[in-house]
């Protein structure tokens, strides 16, 4: 496959952009080689600057659940563009967007829109602290909640990919109130609540984790977090930036029937535009300014172009509940066949999958937390990634990321992913 234009662009990019990329994990550091520069995409396929095409199993890290350039979404954006790209003042569309979200998600009365998942999680933490009057927060190793200071401890995803243990520029004083525990270890959480009575403002968790590969919550893990938070007047925050509107219209709250006090959204909610949101019950949400004193703001929050992209995407998902069945059938089929190939060629693989989130780990052990994900043969993942890339299949460029299936991916694309995986396994 010829990548001469991508290679040239990457050289140029490194002169003008740190590392040549505007988000670190795009740089292929974990898998080696030169990042591919993309020009366009349609449905299940990406097209790069050299004219190569790829089946997309990254889908912009999650947002493109409908596939690329869905005509309903792109038409809605074009039509709205005529009416200006920003007001910095209220619009009807924001009200419709908030109502639509509330109609899809259980347990959410109100939403505040922001422009990224990072902002949503940062605001949720501030709101939980302001609401409870307490300072400490519990997060889990390998869970990523955006790049705000207090949440960038053992944060999986990009920091794990780049093997950054501690981030220079974050004063240790900012992290003293962040307690990090292993994912799926409910006993560790109970012990911390015991040790820090009346000090824990919030527990924040990816209710299905996607930033250490895909990791599924163990039986009763989320339920135990719920009851510990209830018993200690602590705010339970589900970070559904990846899972929201993806695993079910109502996210993991709906899928597993566990209620959160605050929920953060991003990715799918913006339909490919920069959008995030915080949702919750009125009594907590009304602590946000201007009703309450927990200040939070954004010049471009609720931006009309971003809102129409998100609104149209969510409307389509609401009108097509069968998409969720399709996504789960396609993705669980892919998972089962990948496991079979592992057995057939004696390659130790663990495949984790929930709905349209899936990850393949080169290990014979279960992957239930970050330590398990890190212990897999991630050198082999590198080779697998490049085999797939050369064959025209774009996986997320790190073993610490989940793959995302879109509704545009059909049996034909799955067949190709499986036949190329088979070739790779056979070559080992
Ligand atoms: C992507 C992600 C974020 C950060 O969202 P950005 O829009 O990249 O700031 C936060 N939490 C989770 C679970 C994510 O996957």
mmCIF file of N, CA and C in Angstrom, residues 172-254:
data_model
loop_
_atom_site.group_PDB
_atom_site.id
_atom_site.type_symbol
_atom_site.label_atom_id
_atom_site.label_comp_id
_atom_site.label_asym_id
_atom_site.label_seq_id
_atom_site.Cartn_x
_atom_site.Cartn_y
_atom_site.Cartn_z
ATOM 1 N N UNK A 172 1.137 17.914 42.440
ATOM 2 C CA UNK A 172 0.678 16.771 43.232
ATOM 3 C C UNK A 172 -0.467 17.191 44.157
ATOM 4 N N UNK A 173 -0.505 18.479 44.533
ATOM 5 C CA UNK A 173 -1.585 18.961 45.401
ATOM 6 C C UNK A 173 -2.959 18.769 44.753
ATOM 7 N N UNK A 174 -2.993 18.822 43.420
ATOM 8 C CA UNK A 174 -4.272 18.657 42.714
ATOM 9 C C UNK A 174 -4.751 17.203 42.791
ATOM 10 N N UNK A 175 -3.776 16.294 42.930
ATOM 11 C CA UNK A 175 -4.134 14.866 42.891
ATOM 12 C C UNK A 175 -4.328 14.246 44.275
ATOM 13 N N UNK A 176 -4.071 15.045 45.357
ATOM 14 C CA UNK A 176 -4.194 14.420 46.694
ATOM 15 C C UNK A 176 -5.614 13.932 46.967
ATOM 16 N N UNK A 177 -6.584 14.548 46.341
ATOM 17 C CA UNK A 177 -7.968 14.137 46.596
ATOM 18 C C UNK A 177 -8.499 13.137 45.578
ATOM 19 N N UNK A 178 -7.626 12.671 44.673
ATOM 20 C CA UNK A 178 -8.026 11.640 43.708
ATOM 21 C C UNK A 178 -7.514 10.280 44.192
ATOM 22 N N UNK A 179 -8.420 9.387 44.511
ATOM 23 C CA UNK A 179 -8.039 8.037 44.954
ATOM 24 C C UNK A 179 -8.281 7.083 43.798
ATOM 25 N N UNK A 180 -7.217 6.352 43.390
ATOM 26 C CA UNK A 180 -7.346 5.472 42.225
ATOM 27 C C UNK A 180 -7.331 4.014 42.660
ATOM 28 N N UNK A 181 -8.322 3.257 42.230
ATOM 29 C CA UNK A 181 -8.454 1.854 42.638
ATOM 30 C C UNK A 181 -8.584 0.960 41.403
ATOM 31 N N UNK A 182 -8.266 -0.349 41.574
ATOM 32 C CA UNK A 182 -8.415 -1.257 40.424
ATOM 33 C C UNK A 182 -9.878 -1.401 40.009
ATOM 34 N N UNK A 183 -10.122 -1.411 38.695
ATOM 35 C CA UNK A 183 -11.479 -1.617 38.157
ATOM 36 C C UNK A 183 -11.977 -2.985 38.616
ATOM 37 N N UNK A 184 -13.253 -3.076 38.876
ATOM 38 C CA UNK A 184 -13.916 -4.338 39.257
ATOM 39 C C UNK A 184 -13.555 -4.809 40.658
ATOM 40 N N UNK A 185 -12.904 -3.978 41.475
ATOM 41 C CA UNK A 185 -12.562 -4.374 42.840
ATOM 42 C C UNK A 185 -13.459 -3.627 43.829
ATOM 43 N N UNK A 186 -14.662 -4.173 44.049
ATOM 44 C CA UNK A 186 -15.648 -3.511 44.906
ATOM 45 C C UNK A 186 -15.177 -3.467 46.361
ATOM 46 N N UNK A 187 -14.412 -4.502 46.789
ATOM 47 C CA UNK A 187 -13.929 -4.506 48.175
ATOM 48 C C UNK A 187 -13.000 -3.343 48.453
ATOM 49 N N UNK A 188 -12.145 -3.035 47.474
ATOM 50 C CA UNK A 188 -11.216 -1.911 47.640
ATOM 51 C C UNK A 188 -11.994 -0.616 47.813
ATOM 52 N N UNK A 189 -13.102 -0.493 47.102
ATOM 53 C CA UNK A 189 -13.918 0.717 47.206
ATOM 54 C C UNK A 189 -14.532 0.796 48.611
ATOM 55 N N UNK A 190 -15.058 -0.336 49.087
ATOM 56 C CA UNK A 190 -15.668 -0.365 50.429
ATOM 57 C C UNK A 190 -14.642 0.034 51.487
ATOM 58 N N UNK A 191 -13.410 -0.454 51.344
ATOM 59 C CA UNK A 191 -12.357 -0.120 52.312
ATOM 60 C C UNK A 191 -12.052 1.379 52.326
ATOM 61 N N UNK A 192 -12.001 1.979 51.144
ATOM 62 C CA UNK A 192 -11.714 3.419 51.064
ATOM 63 C C UNK A 192 -12.847 4.235 51.706
ATOM 64 N N UNK A 193 -14.086 3.807 51.480
ATOM 65 C CA UNK A 193 -15.212 4.504 52.123
ATOM 66 C C UNK A 193 -15.116 4.404 53.639
ATOM 67 N N UNK A 194 -14.655 3.247 54.121
ATOM 68 C CA UNK A 194 -14.495 3.030 55.560
ATOM 69 C C UNK A 194 -13.412 3.962 56.119
ATOM 70 N N UNK A 195 -12.308 4.034 55.392
ATOM 71 C CA UNK A 195 -11.149 4.815 55.831
ATOM 72 C C UNK A 195 -11.416 6.317 55.758
ATOM 73 N N UNK A 196 -12.170 6.743 54.759
ATOM 74 C CA UNK A 196 -12.413 8.179 54.555
ATOM 75 C C UNK A 196 -13.885 8.510 54.761
ATOM 76 N N UNK A 197 -14.404 8.178 55.919
ATOM 77 C CA UNK A 197 -15.818 8.459 56.225
ATOM 78 C C UNK A 197 -16.125 9.942 56.010
ATOM 79 N N UNK A 198 -17.244 10.208 55.331
ATOM 80 C CA UNK A 198 -17.690 11.599 55.093
ATOM 81 C C UNK A 198 -16.720 12.473 54.312
ATOM 82 N N UNK A 199 -15.824 11.847 53.542
ATOM 83 C CA UNK A 199 -14.884 12.653 52.754
ATOM 84 C C UNK A 199 -15.045 12.462 51.253
ATOM 85 N N UNK A 200 -15.786 11.435 50.838
ATOM 86 C CA UNK A 200 -15.845 11.100 49.406
ATOM 87 C C UNK A 200 -17.008 11.832 48.733
ATOM 88 N N UNK A 201 -16.669 12.771 47.853
ATOM 89 C CA UNK A 201 -17.698 13.522 47.122
ATOM 90 C C UNK A 201 -18.302 12.687 46.004
ATOM 91 N N UNK A 202 -17.444 11.939 45.297
ATOM 92 C CA UNK A 202 -17.931 11.244 44.103
ATOM 93 C C UNK A 202 -17.136 9.988 43.794
ATOM 94 N N UNK A 203 -17.809 9.024 43.192
ATOM 95 C CA UNK A 203 -17.149 7.910 42.529
ATOM 96 C C UNK A 203 -17.437 8.099 41.048
ATOM 97 N N UNK A 204 -16.380 8.164 40.238
ATOM 98 C CA UNK A 204 -16.574 8.285 38.786
ATOM 99 C C UNK A 204 -16.073 7.013 38.122
ATOM 100 N N UNK A 205 -16.883 6.460 37.216
ATOM 101 C CA UNK A 205 -16.537 5.172 36.613
ATOM 102 C C UNK A 205 -17.036 5.125 35.163
ATOM 103 N N UNK A 206 -16.257 4.456 34.308
ATOM 104 C CA UNK A 206 -16.770 4.062 32.993
ATOM 105 C C UNK A 206 -17.562 2.782 33.262
ATOM 106 N N UNK A 207 -18.883 2.826 33.154
ATOM 107 C CA UNK A 207 -19.696 1.668 33.583
ATOM 108 C C UNK A 207 -19.496 0.436 32.700
ATOM 109 N N UNK A 208 -19.103 0.625 31.437
ATOM 110 C CA UNK A 208 -18.393 -0.400 30.668
ATOM 111 C C UNK A 208 -17.137 0.341 30.225
ATOM 112 N N UNK A 209 -15.966 -0.182 30.559
ATOM 113 C CA UNK A 209 -14.750 0.587 30.288
ATOM 114 C C UNK A 209 -14.347 0.406 28.828
ATOM 115 N N UNK A 210 -13.825 1.481 28.233
ATOM 116 C CA UNK A 210 -13.400 1.393 26.839
ATOM 117 C C UNK A 210 -12.017 1.944 26.611
ATOM 118 N N UNK A 211 -11.356 2.383 27.668
ATOM 119 C CA UNK A 211 -10.061 3.036 27.511
ATOM 120 C C UNK A 211 -8.881 2.192 27.993
ATOM 121 N N UNK A 212 -9.141 0.870 28.183
ATOM 122 C CA UNK A 212 -8.037 -0.086 28.423
ATOM 123 C C UNK A 212 -8.334 -1.304 27.551
ATOM 124 N N UNK A 213 -8.825 -1.046 26.344
ATOM 125 C CA UNK A 213 -9.578 -2.044 25.615
ATOM 126 C C UNK A 213 -10.973 -1.992 26.206
ATOM 127 N N UNK A 214 -11.802 -2.938 25.808
ATOM 128 C CA UNK A 214 -13.158 -2.972 26.357
ATOM 129 C C UNK A 214 -13.152 -3.887 27.580
ATOM 130 N N UNK A 215 -13.537 -3.367 28.731
ATOM 131 C CA UNK A 215 -13.562 -4.174 29.952
ATOM 132 C C UNK A 215 -14.968 -4.111 30.558
ATOM 133 N N UNK A 216 -15.491 -5.297 30.834
ATOM 134 C CA UNK A 216 -16.888 -5.436 31.257
ATOM 135 C C UNK A 216 -16.963 -5.392 32.784
ATOM 136 N N UNK A 217 -17.929 -4.662 33.345
ATOM 137 C CA UNK A 217 -18.033 -4.632 34.806
ATOM 138 C C UNK A 217 -18.402 -6.025 35.332
ATOM 139 N N UNK A 218 -17.737 -6.455 36.409
ATOM 140 C CA UNK A 218 -18.020 -7.761 37.000
ATOM 141 C C UNK A 218 -19.414 -7.735 37.620
ATOM 142 N N UNK A 219 -19.946 -8.948 37.835
ATOM 143 C CA UNK A 219 -21.238 -9.079 38.509
ATOM 144 C C UNK A 219 -21.277 -8.242 39.769
ATOM 145 N N UNK A 220 -22.277 -7.393 39.885
ATOM 146 C CA UNK A 220 -22.493 -6.612 41.106
ATOM 147 C C UNK A 220 -21.513 -5.475 41.354
ATOM 148 N N UNK A 221 -20.540 -5.263 40.450
ATOM 149 C CA UNK A 221 -19.590 -4.159 40.680
ATOM 150 C C UNK A 221 -20.334 -2.830 40.692
ATOM 151 N N UNK A 222 -21.118 -2.578 39.653
ATOM 152 C CA UNK A 222 -21.828 -1.292 39.573
ATOM 153 C C UNK A 222 -22.875 -1.183 40.681
ATOM 154 N N UNK A 223 -23.550 -2.300 40.968
ATOM 155 C CA UNK A 223 -24.569 -2.297 42.033
ATOM 156 C C UNK A 223 -23.932 -1.965 43.380
ATOM 157 N N UNK A 224 -22.729 -2.507 43.620
ATOM 158 C CA UNK A 224 -22.048 -2.228 44.891
ATOM 159 C C UNK A 224 -21.640 -0.759 44.965
ATOM 160 N N UNK A 225 -21.170 -0.210 43.850
ATOM 161 C CA UNK A 225 -20.838 1.227 43.850
ATOM 162 C C UNK A 225 -22.095 2.032 44.196
ATOM 163 N N UNK A 226 -23.223 1.632 43.595
ATOM 164 C CA UNK A 226 -24.497 2.328 43.851
ATOM 165 C C UNK A 226 -24.832 2.295 45.348
ATOM 166 N N UNK A 227 -24.737 1.130 45.975
ATOM 167 C CA UNK A 227 -25.162 1.063 47.375
ATOM 168 C C UNK A 227 -24.154 1.756 48.292
ATOM 169 N N UNK A 228 -22.863 1.676 47.973
ATOM 170 C CA UNK A 228 -21.866 2.390 48.796
ATOM 171 C C UNK A 228 -22.083 3.906 48.688
ATOM 172 N N UNK A 229 -22.383 4.397 47.497
ATOM 173 C CA UNK A 229 -22.630 5.831 47.324
ATOM 174 C C UNK A 229 -23.893 6.242 48.087
ATOM 175 N N UNK A 230 -24.935 5.421 48.020
ATOM 176 C CA UNK A 230 -26.167 5.724 48.764
ATOM 177 C C UNK A 230 -25.883 5.812 50.260
ATOM 178 N N UNK A 231 -25.108 4.855 50.754
ATOM 179 C CA UNK A 231 -24.868 4.788 52.199
ATOM 180 C C UNK A 231 -23.976 5.926 52.681
ATOM 181 N N UNK A 232 -23.245 6.563 51.777
ATOM 182 C CA UNK A 232 -22.266 7.571 52.198
ATOM 183 C C UNK A 232 -22.541 8.973 51.645
ATOM 184 N N UNK A 233 -23.760 9.182 51.132
ATOM 185 C CA UNK A 233 -24.079 10.483 50.527
ATOM 186 C C UNK A 233 -23.025 10.932 49.520
ATOM 187 N N UNK A 234 -22.665 9.991 48.676
ATOM 188 C CA UNK A 234 -21.654 10.250 47.649
ATOM 189 C C UNK A 234 -22.334 10.213 46.280
ATOM 190 N N UNK A 235 -21.887 11.096 45.398
ATOM 191 C CA UNK A 235 -22.473 11.177 44.058
ATOM 192 C C UNK A 235 -21.833 10.101 43.164
ATOM 193 N N UNK A 236 -22.662 9.242 42.580
ATOM 194 C CA UNK A 236 -22.149 8.244 41.639
ATOM 195 C C UNK A 236 -22.228 8.824 40.226
ATOM 196 N N UNK A 237 -21.051 8.976 39.599
ATOM 197 C CA UNK A 237 -20.991 9.522 38.237
ATOM 198 C C UNK A 237 -20.694 8.393 37.257
ATOM 199 N N UNK A 238 -21.594 8.149 36.321
ATOM 200 C CA UNK A 238 -21.293 7.249 35.211
ATOM 201 C C UNK A 238 -20.730 8.106 34.088
ATOM 202 N N UNK A 239 -19.493 7.803 33.700
ATOM 203 C CA UNK A 239 -18.925 8.466 32.532
ATOM 204 C C UNK A 239 -19.355 7.656 31.318
ATOM 205 N N UNK A 240 -20.427 8.121 30.676
ATOM 206 C CA UNK A 240 -20.970 7.421 29.500
ATOM 207 C C UNK A 240 -20.578 8.138 28.206
ATOM 208 N N UNK A 241 -19.386 8.766 28.233
ATOM 209 C CA UNK A 241 -18.913 9.447 27.019
ATOM 210 C C UNK A 241 -18.786 8.441 25.867
ATOM 211 N N UNK A 242 -18.320 7.218 26.163
ATOM 212 C CA UNK A 242 -18.249 6.188 25.123
ATOM 213 C C UNK A 242 -19.541 5.399 24.989
ATOM 214 N N UNK A 243 -20.137 5.066 26.125
ATOM 215 C CA UNK A 243 -21.233 4.090 26.130
ATOM 216 C C UNK A 243 -22.601 4.725 25.887
ATOM 217 N N UNK A 244 -22.716 6.035 26.162
ATOM 218 C CA UNK A 244 -23.995 6.717 26.042
ATOM 219 C C UNK A 244 -24.509 6.695 24.615
ATOM 220 N N UNK A 245 -25.749 6.310 24.419
ATOM 221 C CA UNK A 245 -26.419 6.228 23.107
ATOM 222 C C UNK A 245 -25.776 5.169 22.207
ATOM 223 N N UNK A 246 -24.713 4.502 22.693
ATOM 224 C CA UNK A 246 -24.049 3.473 21.897
ATOM 225 C C UNK A 246 -24.491 2.078 22.312
ATOM 226 N N UNK A 247 -24.485 1.808 23.629
ATOM 227 C CA UNK A 247 -24.816 0.444 24.062
ATOM 228 C C UNK A 247 -26.323 0.260 24.170
ATOM 229 N N UNK A 248 -27.043 1.346 24.320
ATOM 230 C CA UNK A 248 -28.512 1.384 24.337
ATOM 231 C C UNK A 248 -28.870 2.861 24.241
ATOM 232 N N UNK A 249 -30.121 3.199 23.850
ATOM 233 C CA UNK A 249 -30.474 4.626 23.826
ATOM 234 C C UNK A 249 -30.179 5.282 25.180
ATOM 235 N N UNK A 250 -30.434 4.572 26.248
ATOM 236 C CA UNK A 250 -30.194 5.104 27.596
ATOM 237 C C UNK A 250 -28.861 4.677 28.179
ATOM 238 N N UNK A 251 -27.940 4.213 27.348
ATOM 239 C CA UNK A 251 -26.590 3.865 27.803
ATOM 240 C C UNK A 251 -26.591 2.708 28.796
ATOM 241 N N UNK A 252 -25.538 2.659 29.617
ATOM 242 C CA UNK A 252 -25.378 1.541 30.558
ATOM 243 C C UNK A 252 -26.445 1.592 31.657
ATOM 244 N N UNK A 253 -26.903 2.793 31.997
ATOM 245 C CA UNK A 253 -27.985 2.871 32.992
ATOM 246 C C UNK A 253 -29.154 2.008 32.556
ATOM 247 N N UNK A 254 -29.495 2.081 31.255
ATOM 248 C CA UNK A 254 -30.602 1.283 30.729
ATOM 249 C C UNK A 254 -30.196 -0.178 30.559
#
